[in-house]
Amino acid sequence: MASSLREVEVHSRAQWALGDAALEFEPMREWGGHQRVPEDGQSVEEALTFFAEDVGLSASTIRTYRWVAAKWPAERRVAGVSWEVHKILAAAEDPFEVITHPPLNERTGRHSWDGEAVKRVVGWKTSTPVTVEEKVDAVAELVRDEAVATRVAVDLLKRREVAFVAMRDSDARYMVNEIQFEQADTDDEFDEEYQDVLAHENEDDGEDERFDDPATVVRRWHRQMEFADLMAVCQGFIAGATRLVLKLRGHEFTDRQHEQVGTALEKLRATADWIETAVATGRTDLDEALAQLLRGQ
């Protein structure tokens, strides 16, 4: 390890030396500036190309070394931090300040710079995602293709804990509901055909076992989630009412407040009756009286 660190240090010193030499040979000019090239002289690009040929490197590499050397004056460079880290940190808003505060390396327990850490600081994509956000971004990049996204989504929703959390997201649940309503007729036709095929295959195989197709499983799971939501609403009301009613001891209310509470309770009783009817019969339609009451008419 020690020898590897020395090799990195030697390599960094060489990069700084070449950058400083190129910068001395051709100083940086102001952005947008233009200097007239003498008839027998060389342009900056030509000069750097010749310099690169002399040292056996590409012109683009020499331009990069020169640019980094200009961004990091010698007195601002930090010993023990590689040239590569300096180059990436040049994109930071305040590189001279940022470089003095290396992040914590959870593996070693020390504050230090490395290639992945410095990319994370400046907002660049890392080679190996570590944080939740980086992993989500990496997955999003991989599932840009709709076919891949569909396959991944179906596989993930087979994991109960993932499906449970996903359906707690209001936007995700709304989208599932909307798609189910749109495909309800198609699904019913598919279910009938699918069950007929299964029944026929079972008869041929002499089996009586009943198979549940994926559409039926999804609908059954969705109904279970809707039931859980209904129970959560009821339990939430009970818990809230229990907490608040206990605080009413000794309070005096105005006639107007009595009237408001009475109206609210009337709506609650009517809603409770509506829920009871829906659970018992499966009918969710509102009669006109109840609809007017809930609208406050």
mmCIF file of N, CA and C in Angstrom, residues 215-285:
data_model
loop_
_atom_site.group_PDB
_atom_site.id
_atom_site.type_symbol
_atom_site.label_atom_id
_atom_site.label_comp_id
_atom_site.label_asym_id
_atom_site.label_seq_id
_atom_site.Cartn_x
_atom_site.Cartn_y
_atom_site.Cartn_z
ATOM 1 N N ALA A 215 -53.988 -11.433 -12.790
ATOM 2 C CA ALA A 215 -54.936 -10.321 -12.691
ATOM 3 C C ALA A 215 -55.816 -10.454 -11.456
ATOM 4 N N THR A 216 -56.243 -11.704 -11.178
ATOM 5 C CA THR A 216 -57.078 -11.926 -9.998
ATOM 6 C C THR A 216 -56.296 -11.660 -8.715
ATOM 7 N N VAL A 217 -55.040 -12.088 -8.702
ATOM 8 C CA VAL A 217 -54.207 -11.879 -7.513
ATOM 9 C C VAL A 217 -54.024 -10.385 -7.255
ATOM 10 N N VAL A 218 -53.776 -9.622 -8.326
ATOM 11 C CA VAL A 218 -53.584 -8.183 -8.172
ATOM 12 C C VAL A 218 -54.844 -7.517 -7.651
ATOM 13 N N ARG A 219 -56.002 -7.904 -8.205
ATOM 14 C CA ARG A 219 -57.250 -7.286 -7.755
ATOM 15 C C ARG A 219 -57.557 -7.635 -6.301
ATOM 16 N N ARG A 220 -57.286 -8.898 -5.931
ATOM 17 C CA ARG A 220 -57.514 -9.299 -4.543
ATOM 18 C C ARG A 220 -56.609 -8.507 -3.605
ATOM 19 N N TRP A 221 -55.349 -8.328 -4.004
ATOM 20 C CA TRP A 221 -54.404 -7.559 -3.192
ATOM 21 C C TRP A 221 -54.835 -6.101 -3.118
ATOM 22 N N HIS A 222 -55.341 -5.563 -4.251
ATOM 23 C CA HIS A 222 -55.784 -4.168 -4.267
ATOM 24 C C HIS A 222 -56.989 -3.986 -3.340
ATOM 25 N N ARG A 223 -57.923 -4.948 -3.352
ATOM 26 C CA ARG A 223 -59.073 -4.856 -2.441
ATOM 27 C C ARG A 223 -58.616 -4.888 -0.991
ATOM 28 N N GLN A 224 -57.601 -5.682 -0.711
ATOM 29 C CA GLN A 224 -57.072 -5.748 0.646
ATOM 30 C C GLN A 224 -56.477 -4.406 1.064
ATOM 31 N N MET A 225 -55.803 -3.734 0.121
ATOM 32 C CA MET A 225 -55.240 -2.430 0.418
ATOM 33 C C MET A 225 -56.344 -1.400 0.658
ATOM 34 N N GLU A 226 -57.426 -1.481 -0.144
ATOM 35 C CA GLU A 226 -58.535 -0.552 0.054
ATOM 36 C C GLU A 226 -59.194 -0.773 1.414
ATOM 37 N N PHE A 227 -59.307 -2.057 1.800
ATOM 38 C CA PHE A 227 -59.867 -2.361 3.123
ATOM 39 C C PHE A 227 -58.973 -1.793 4.215
ATOM 40 N N ALA A 228 -57.648 -1.930 4.035
ATOM 41 C CA ALA A 228 -56.706 -1.392 5.024
ATOM 42 C C ALA A 228 -56.836 0.125 5.116
ATOM 43 N N ASP A 229 -57.037 0.790 3.974
ATOM 44 C CA ASP A 229 -57.221 2.244 3.987
ATOM 45 C C ASP A 229 -58.498 2.623 4.733
ATOM 46 N N LEU A 230 -59.569 1.856 4.493
ATOM 47 C CA LEU A 230 -60.838 2.130 5.172
ATOM 48 C C LEU A 230 -60.682 1.988 6.682
ATOM 49 N N MET A 231 -60.028 0.910 7.116
ATOM 50 C CA MET A 231 -59.822 0.700 8.543
ATOM 51 C C MET A 231 -58.924 1.791 9.128
ATOM 52 N N ALA A 232 -57.951 2.263 8.342
ATOM 53 C CA ALA A 232 -57.067 3.326 8.827
ATOM 54 C C ALA A 232 -57.856 4.612 9.054
ATOM 55 N N VAL A 233 -58.814 4.912 8.142
ATOM 56 C CA VAL A 233 -59.645 6.101 8.310
ATOM 57 C C VAL A 233 -60.493 5.984 9.576
ATOM 58 N N CYS A 234 -61.106 4.817 9.761
ATOM 59 C CA CYS A 234 -61.949 4.620 10.952
ATOM 60 C C CYS A 234 -61.124 4.703 12.230
ATOM 61 N N GLN A 235 -60.000 4.011 12.243
ATOM 62 C CA GLN A 235 -59.158 4.021 13.433
ATOM 63 C C GLN A 235 -58.594 5.413 13.703
ATOM 64 N N GLY A 236 -58.273 6.131 12.641
ATOM 65 C CA GLY A 236 -57.777 7.491 12.813
ATOM 66 C C GLY A 236 -58.809 8.407 13.436
ATOM 67 N N PHE A 237 -60.073 8.250 12.992
ATOM 68 C CA PHE A 237 -61.141 9.066 13.565
ATOM 69 C C PHE A 237 -61.339 8.734 15.048
ATOM 70 N N ILE A 238 -61.356 7.439 15.354
ATOM 71 C CA ILE A 238 -61.563 7.029 16.743
ATOM 72 C C ILE A 238 -60.437 7.546 17.631
ATOM 73 N N ALA A 239 -59.199 7.393 17.161
ATOM 74 C CA ALA A 239 -58.059 7.830 17.967
ATOM 75 C C ALA A 239 -58.080 9.346 18.156
ATOM 76 N N GLY A 240 -58.375 10.077 17.071
ATOM 77 C CA GLY A 240 -58.421 11.535 17.166
ATOM 78 C C GLY A 240 -59.528 12.016 18.080
ATOM 79 N N ALA A 241 -60.709 11.390 17.933
ATOM 80 C CA ALA A 241 -61.833 11.784 18.774
ATOM 81 C C ALA A 241 -61.559 11.495 20.247
ATOM 82 N N THR A 242 -60.966 10.335 20.517
ATOM 83 C CA THR A 242 -60.654 9.974 21.899
ATOM 84 C C THR A 242 -59.692 10.985 22.521
ATOM 85 N N ARG A 243 -58.705 11.383 21.739
ATOM 86 C CA ARG A 243 -57.711 12.341 22.245
ATOM 87 C C ARG A 243 -58.343 13.710 22.499
ATOM 88 N N LEU A 244 -59.212 14.159 21.597
ATOM 89 C CA LEU A 244 -59.765 15.503 21.705
ATOM 90 C C LEU A 244 -60.910 15.610 22.715
ATOM 91 N N VAL A 245 -61.775 14.590 22.744
ATOM 92 C CA VAL A 245 -62.939 14.665 23.641
ATOM 93 C C VAL A 245 -62.509 14.781 25.094
ATOM 94 N N LEU A 246 -61.419 14.083 25.444
ATOM 95 C CA LEU A 246 -60.945 14.132 26.827
ATOM 96 C C LEU A 246 -60.508 15.543 27.230
ATOM 97 N N LYS A 247 -60.206 16.369 26.247
ATOM 98 C CA LYS A 247 -59.767 17.733 26.540
ATOM 99 C C LYS A 247 -60.940 18.711 26.671
ATOM 100 N N LEU A 248 -62.158 18.232 26.440
ATOM 101 C CA LEU A 248 -63.321 19.125 26.446
ATOM 102 C C LEU A 248 -63.912 19.346 27.840
ATOM 103 N N ARG A 249 -63.393 18.632 28.818
ATOM 104 C CA ARG A 249 -63.944 18.742 30.174
ATOM 105 C C ARG A 249 -63.868 20.187 30.666
ATOM 106 N N GLY A 250 -65.037 20.690 31.094
ATOM 107 C CA GLY A 250 -65.087 22.029 31.640
ATOM 108 C C GLY A 250 -65.236 23.125 30.606
ATOM 109 N N HIS A 251 -65.237 22.767 29.332
ATOM 110 C CA HIS A 251 -65.378 23.785 28.287
ATOM 111 C C HIS A 251 -66.849 24.170 28.112
ATOM 112 N N GLU A 252 -67.084 25.416 27.824
ATOM 113 C CA GLU A 252 -68.428 25.887 27.509
ATOM 114 C C GLU A 252 -68.454 26.350 26.061
ATOM 115 N N PHE A 253 -69.498 25.934 25.334
ATOM 116 C CA PHE A 253 -69.588 26.240 23.918
ATOM 117 C C PHE A 253 -70.774 27.159 23.649
ATOM 118 N N THR A 254 -70.634 27.951 22.613
ATOM 119 C CA THR A 254 -71.719 28.853 22.227
ATOM 120 C C THR A 254 -72.793 28.070 21.476
ATOM 121 N N ASP A 255 -73.936 28.694 21.316
ATOM 122 C CA ASP A 255 -75.010 28.043 20.569
ATOM 123 C C ASP A 255 -74.571 27.740 19.140
ATOM 124 N N ARG A 256 -73.826 28.668 18.558
ATOM 125 C CA ARG A 256 -73.325 28.461 17.196
ATOM 126 C C ARG A 256 -72.416 27.253 17.117
ATOM 127 N N GLN A 257 -71.545 27.090 18.106
ATOM 128 C CA GLN A 257 -70.631 25.943 18.122
ATOM 129 C C GLN A 257 -71.398 24.637 18.319
ATOM 130 N N HIS A 258 -72.439 24.668 19.189
ATOM 131 C CA HIS A 258 -73.282 23.485 19.367
ATOM 132 C C HIS A 258 -73.916 23.086 18.041
ATOM 133 N N GLU A 259 -74.373 24.082 17.314
ATOM 134 C CA GLU A 259 -75.019 23.812 16.027
ATOM 135 C C GLU A 259 -74.025 23.202 15.029
ATOM 136 N N GLN A 260 -72.811 23.739 15.008
ATOM 137 C CA GLN A 260 -71.795 23.225 14.087
ATOM 138 C C GLN A 260 -71.420 21.784 14.422
ATOM 139 N N VAL A 261 -71.260 21.497 15.708
ATOM 140 C CA VAL A 261 -70.923 20.139 16.119
ATOM 141 C C VAL A 261 -72.068 19.181 15.762
ATOM 142 N N GLY A 262 -73.313 19.628 16.001
ATOM 143 C CA GLY A 262 -74.467 18.784 15.675
ATOM 144 C C GLY A 262 -74.524 18.456 14.197
ATOM 145 N N THR A 263 -74.229 19.447 13.326
ATOM 146 C CA THR A 263 -74.231 19.212 11.883
ATOM 147 C C THR A 263 -73.138 18.225 11.484
ATOM 148 N N ALA A 264 -71.958 18.408 12.072
ATOM 149 C CA ALA A 264 -70.851 17.506 11.755
ATOM 150 C C ALA A 264 -71.156 16.079 12.188
ATOM 151 N N LEU A 265 -71.752 15.927 13.368
ATOM 152 C CA LEU A 265 -72.082 14.585 13.858
ATOM 153 C C LEU A 265 -73.157 13.934 13.002
ATOM 154 N N GLU A 266 -74.089 14.724 12.508
ATOM 155 C CA GLU A 266 -75.124 14.178 11.624
ATOM 156 C C GLU A 266 -74.484 13.615 10.350
ATOM 157 N N LYS A 267 -73.495 14.347 9.820
ATOM 158 C CA LYS A 267 -72.788 13.867 8.634
ATOM 159 C C LYS A 267 -71.988 12.602 8.942
ATOM 160 N N LEU A 268 -71.387 12.572 10.132
ATOM 161 C CA LEU A 268 -70.606 11.399 10.520
ATOM 162 C C LEU A 268 -71.490 10.166 10.636
ATOM 163 N N ARG A 269 -72.662 10.321 11.263
ATOM 164 C CA ARG A 269 -73.576 9.179 11.400
ATOM 165 C C ARG A 269 -74.045 8.692 10.035
ATOM 166 N N ALA A 270 -74.362 9.648 9.139
ATOM 167 C CA ALA A 270 -74.812 9.268 7.802
ATOM 168 C C ALA A 270 -73.690 8.569 7.032
ATOM 169 N N THR A 271 -72.474 9.072 7.182
ATOM 170 C CA THR A 271 -71.336 8.451 6.507
ATOM 171 C C THR A 271 -71.082 7.053 7.050
ATOM 172 N N ALA A 272 -71.198 6.880 8.367
ATOM 173 C CA ALA A 272 -71.024 5.562 8.972
ATOM 174 C C ALA A 272 -72.063 4.582 8.439
ATOM 175 N N ASP A 273 -73.306 5.042 8.289
ATOM 176 C CA ASP A 273 -74.351 4.179 7.728
ATOM 177 C C ASP A 273 -74.016 3.808 6.283
ATOM 178 N N TRP A 274 -73.492 4.790 5.543
ATOM 179 C CA TRP A 274 -73.116 4.545 4.141
ATOM 180 C C TRP A 274 -72.011 3.491 4.057
ATOM 181 N N ILE A 275 -71.011 3.602 4.946
ATOM 182 C CA ILE A 275 -69.926 2.620 4.976
ATOM 183 C C ILE A 275 -70.471 1.235 5.304
ATOM 184 N N GLU A 276 -71.350 1.167 6.293
ATOM 185 C CA GLU A 276 -71.912 -0.119 6.703
ATOM 186 C C GLU A 276 -72.682 -0.764 5.563
ATOM 187 N N THR A 277 -73.448 0.040 4.825
ATOM 188 C CA THR A 277 -74.209 -0.483 3.684
ATOM 189 C C THR A 277 -73.277 -0.976 2.584
ATOM 190 N N ALA A 278 -72.219 -0.202 2.299
ATOM 191 C CA ALA A 278 -71.272 -0.592 1.256
ATOM 192 C C ALA A 278 -70.570 -1.891 1.600
ATOM 193 N N VAL A 279 -70.177 -2.053 2.862
ATOM 194 C CA VAL A 279 -69.492 -3.274 3.282
ATOM 195 C C VAL A 279 -70.434 -4.470 3.223
ATOM 196 N N ALA A 280 -71.707 -4.262 3.612
ATOM 197 C CA ALA A 280 -72.666 -5.373 3.669
ATOM 198 C C ALA A 280 -73.168 -5.791 2.296
ATOM 199 N N THR A 281 -73.371 -4.804 1.400
ATOM 200 C CA THR A 281 -74.008 -5.108 0.113
ATOM 201 C C THR A 281 -73.110 -4.900 -1.093
ATOM 202 N N GLY A 282 -72.014 -4.163 -0.931
ATOM 203 C CA GLY A 282 -71.163 -3.848 -2.076
ATOM 204 C C GLY A 282 -71.647 -2.657 -2.877
ATOM 205 N N ARG A 283 -72.791 -2.070 -2.463
ATOM 206 C CA ARG A 283 -73.342 -0.903 -3.147
ATOM 207 C C ARG A 283 -72.742 0.363 -2.546
ATOM 208 N N THR A 284 -72.209 1.220 -3.410
ATOM 209 C CA THR A 284 -71.567 2.441 -2.926
ATOM 210 C C THR A 284 -72.274 3.711 -3.394
ATOM 211 N N ASP A 285 -73.445 3.554 -4.069
ATOM 212 C CA ASP A 285 -74.137 4.738 -4.561
ATOM 213 C C ASP A 285 -74.749 5.526 -3.411
#
